């Protein structure tokens, strides 16, 4: 399971303690069913999209084994729309911050070039006049 999903045993135990995974225990071994593998796949995808563990638990608990998961799909869709709106808002904020930082860097580069040009002129003047810089 760890290799299949590139997670650590600690991650699996964490999801077990949060009652998101329910492996069959045989002594020290844990046997993960197809259901557990499907749940872990959804958990990892949900975490990637920014869903909280509580939201993930709610969605997983809505699963109906009879294949008619209208309630689950409707809730997933609504949460996904909220998450997408939040991600787009954060992206817009990041785009603004990036634009502002680029502007500041451009100003800084210009100021550095200006100071270096003035320093070069001062150093040249000092050498020809023999005077110490101020």
mmCIF file of C-alpha atoms in Angstrom:
data_model
loop_
_atom_site.group_PDB
_atom_site.id
_atom_site.type_symbol
_atom_site.label_atom_id
_atom_site.label_comp_id
_atom_site.label_asym_id
_atom_site.label_seq_id
_atom_site.Cartn_x
_atom_site.Cartn_y
_atom_site.Cartn_z
ATOM 1 C CA UNK A 1 0.000 0.000 0.000
ATOM 2 C CA UNK A 2 2.866 2.357 0.867
ATOM 3 C CA UNK A 3 4.662 1.681 -2.404
ATOM 4 C CA UNK A 4 1.486 1.764 -4.464
ATOM 5 C CA UNK A 5 0.529 5.254 -3.241
ATOM 6 C CA UNK A 6 3.977 6.590 -2.302
ATOM 7 C CA UNK A 7 3.028 7.169 1.339
ATOM 8 C CA UNK A 8 4.679 6.186 4.599
ATOM 9 C CA UNK A 9 3.351 3.616 7.072
ATOM 10 C CA UNK A 10 2.880 6.524 9.454
ATOM 11 C CA UNK A 11 0.523 8.164 6.941
ATOM 12 C CA UNK A 12 -1.550 5.010 6.728
ATOM 13 C CA UNK A 13 -1.717 4.740 10.525
ATOM 14 C CA UNK A 14 -2.758 8.387 10.719
ATOM 15 C CA UNK A 15 -5.670 7.799 8.348
ATOM 16 C CA UNK A 16 -6.596 4.713 10.362
ATOM 17 C CA UNK A 17 -6.692 6.712 13.607
ATOM 18 C CA UNK A 18 -8.884 9.291 11.864
ATOM 19 C CA UNK A 19 -11.165 6.405 10.857
ATOM 20 C CA UNK A 20 -10.738 6.977 7.150
ATOM 21 C CA UNK A 21 -9.177 3.557 6.471
ATOM 22 C CA UNK A 22 -10.216 0.228 7.975
ATOM 23 C CA UNK A 23 -7.656 -2.507 7.197
ATOM 24 C CA UNK A 24 -8.165 -6.091 8.313
ATOM 25 C CA UNK A 25 -5.700 -6.915 11.067
ATOM 26 C CA UNK A 26 -3.910 -10.226 11.297
ATOM 27 C CA UNK A 27 -1.517 -9.972 14.216
ATOM 28 C CA UNK A 28 0.929 -7.208 13.383
ATOM 29 C CA UNK A 29 -0.046 -7.202 9.706
ATOM 30 C CA UNK A 30 -2.681 -5.039 8.114
ATOM 31 C CA UNK A 31 -4.484 -6.171 5.008
ATOM 32 C CA UNK A 32 -5.950 -3.426 2.883
ATOM 33 C CA UNK A 33 -8.978 -4.226 0.773
ATOM 34 C CA UNK A 34 -9.923 -2.776 -2.601
ATOM 35 C CA UNK A 35 -12.248 -0.483 -0.665
ATOM 36 C CA UNK A 36 -9.306 0.815 1.416
ATOM 37 C CA UNK A 37 -7.230 1.377 -1.719
ATOM 38 C CA UNK A 38 -10.081 3.297 -3.339
ATOM 39 C CA UNK A 39 -10.596 5.344 -0.172
ATOM 40 C CA UNK A 40 -6.872 6.176 0.078
ATOM 41 C CA UNK A 41 -6.819 7.240 -3.566
ATOM 42 C CA UNK A 42 -9.740 9.599 -2.905
ATOM 43 C CA UNK A 43 -8.171 10.867 0.338
ATOM 44 C CA UNK A 44 -4.892 11.724 -1.376
ATOM 45 C CA UNK A 45 -6.670 13.384 -4.284
ATOM 46 C CA UNK A 46 -8.867 15.347 -1.880
ATOM 47 C CA UNK A 47 -5.857 16.474 0.160
ATOM 48 C CA UNK A 48 -4.165 17.624 -3.058
ATOM 49 C CA UNK A 49 -7.216 19.761 -3.792
ATOM 50 C CA UNK A 50 -7.217 21.174 -0.270
ATOM 51 C CA UNK A 51 -10.151 19.347 1.277
ATOM 52 C CA UNK A 52 -10.038 19.006 5.059
ATOM 53 C CA UNK A 53 -10.016 15.579 6.667
ATOM 54 C CA UNK A 54 -13.493 16.233 8.002
ATOM 55 C CA UNK A 55 -14.768 17.063 4.502
ATOM 56 C CA UNK A 56 -13.124 13.888 3.197
ATOM 57 C CA UNK A 57 -14.709 11.816 5.950
ATOM 58 C CA UNK A 58 -18.122 13.280 5.130
ATOM 59 C CA UNK A 59 -17.722 12.470 1.439
ATOM 60 C CA UNK A 60 -16.456 8.948 2.058
ATOM 61 C CA UNK A 61 -19.289 8.276 4.502
ATOM 62 C CA UNK A 62 -21.818 9.278 1.835
ATOM 63 C CA UNK A 63 -20.648 6.456 -0.420
ATOM 64 C CA UNK A 64 -23.395 3.954 -1.135
ATOM 65 C CA UNK A 65 -22.322 0.500 -2.231
ATOM 66 C CA UNK A 66 -25.394 0.085 -4.451
ATOM 67 C CA UNK A 67 -23.760 2.343 -7.071
ATOM 68 C CA UNK A 68 -26.325 5.123 -6.782
ATOM 69 C CA UNK A 69 -24.275 7.861 -5.211
ATOM 70 C CA UNK A 70 -26.263 10.927 -6.152
ATOM 71 C CA UNK A 71 -25.980 12.448 -2.677
ATOM 72 C CA UNK A 72 -22.231 11.846 -2.558
ATOM 73 C CA UNK A 73 -21.669 13.166 -6.081
ATOM 74 C CA UNK A 74 -23.792 16.246 -5.410
ATOM 75 C CA UNK A 75 -21.838 17.026 -2.235
ATOM 76 C CA UNK A 76 -18.478 16.399 -3.931
ATOM 77 C CA UNK A 77 -19.490 18.701 -6.768
ATOM 78 C CA UNK A 78 -20.541 21.498 -4.400
ATOM 79 C CA UNK A 79 -17.358 21.223 -2.317
ATOM 80 C CA UNK A 80 -15.222 21.094 -5.460
ATOM 81 C CA UNK A 81 -16.852 24.281 -6.766
ATOM 82 C CA UNK A 82 -16.083 26.013 -3.451
ATOM 83 C CA UNK A 83 -12.491 24.747 -3.493
ATOM 84 C CA UNK A 84 -11.993 25.892 -7.107
ATOM 85 C CA UNK A 85 -13.333 29.369 -6.311
ATOM 86 C CA UNK A 86 -10.967 29.570 -3.333
ATOM 87 C CA UNK A 87 -7.994 28.390 -5.411
ATOM 88 C CA UNK A 88 -8.767 30.920 -8.151
ATOM 89 C CA UNK A 89 -9.050 33.705 -5.548
ATOM 90 C CA UNK A 90 -5.685 32.723 -4.046
ATOM 91 C CA UNK A 91 -4.149 32.534 -7.527
ATOM 92 C CA UNK A 92 -5.373 36.076 -8.274
ATOM 93 C CA UNK A 93 -3.830 37.267 -5.000
ATOM 94 C CA UNK A 94 -0.560 35.539 -5.896
ATOM 95 C CA UNK A 95 -0.619 37.039 -9.398
ATOM 96 C CA UNK A 96 -1.017 40.510 -7.859
ATOM 97 C CA UNK A 97 1.810 39.876 -5.393
ATOM 98 C CA UNK A 98 4.077 38.568 -8.183
ATOM 99 C CA UNK A 99 3.369 41.627 -10.327
ATOM 100 C CA UNK A 100 4.098 43.927 -7.400
ATOM 101 C CA UNK A 101 7.322 42.100 -6.518
ATOM 102 C CA UNK A 102 8.512 42.200 -10.140
ATOM 103 C CA UNK A 103 7.871 45.932 -10.177
ATOM 104 C CA UNK A 104 9.883 46.355 -6.989
ATOM 105 C CA UNK A 105 12.716 44.238 -8.404
ATOM 106 C CA UNK A 106 12.763 46.310 -11.598
ATOM 107 C CA UNK A 107 12.936 49.490 -9.515
ATOM 108 C CA UNK A 108 15.691 47.959 -7.377
ATOM 109 C CA UNK A 109 17.728 46.881 -10.424
ATOM 110 C CA UNK A 110 17.435 50.379 -11.877
ATOM 111 C CA UNK A 111 18.472 51.989 -8.600
ATOM 112 C CA UNK A 112 21.456 49.623 -8.229
ATOM 113 C CA UNK A 113 22.569 50.393 -11.791
ATOM 114 C CA UNK A 114 22.198 54.109 -11.110
ATOM 115 C CA UNK A 115 24.250 53.899 -7.896
ATOM 116 C CA UNK A 116 26.924 51.789 -9.588
ATOM 117 C CA UNK A 117 27.141 54.273 -12.471
ATOM 118 C CA UNK A 118 27.492 57.178 -10.027
ATOM 119 C CA UNK A 119 30.114 55.262 -8.043
ATOM 120 C CA UNK A 120 32.133 54.568 -11.190
ATOM 121 C CA UNK A 121 32.025 58.250 -12.128
ATOM 122 C CA UNK A 122 33.070 59.237 -8.588
ATOM 123 C CA UNK A 123 35.932 56.723 -8.552
ATOM 124 C CA UNK A 124 37.179 58.029 -11.916
ATOM 125 C CA UNK A 125 36.958 61.652 -10.748
ATOM 126 C CA UNK A 126 38.850 60.825 -7.578
ATOM 127 C CA UNK A 127 41.701 59.218 -9.489
ATOM 128 C CA UNK A 128 42.137 62.160 -11.856
ATOM 129 C CA UNK A 129 41.874 64.914 -9.237
ATOM 130 C CA UNK A 130 43.689 63.099 -6.488
ATOM 131 C CA UNK A 131 40.955 64.047 -4.038
ATOM 132 C CA UNK A 132 39.444 61.652 -1.535
ATOM 133 C CA UNK A 133 35.781 60.846 -2.002
ATOM 134 C CA UNK A 134 33.331 62.403 0.452
#
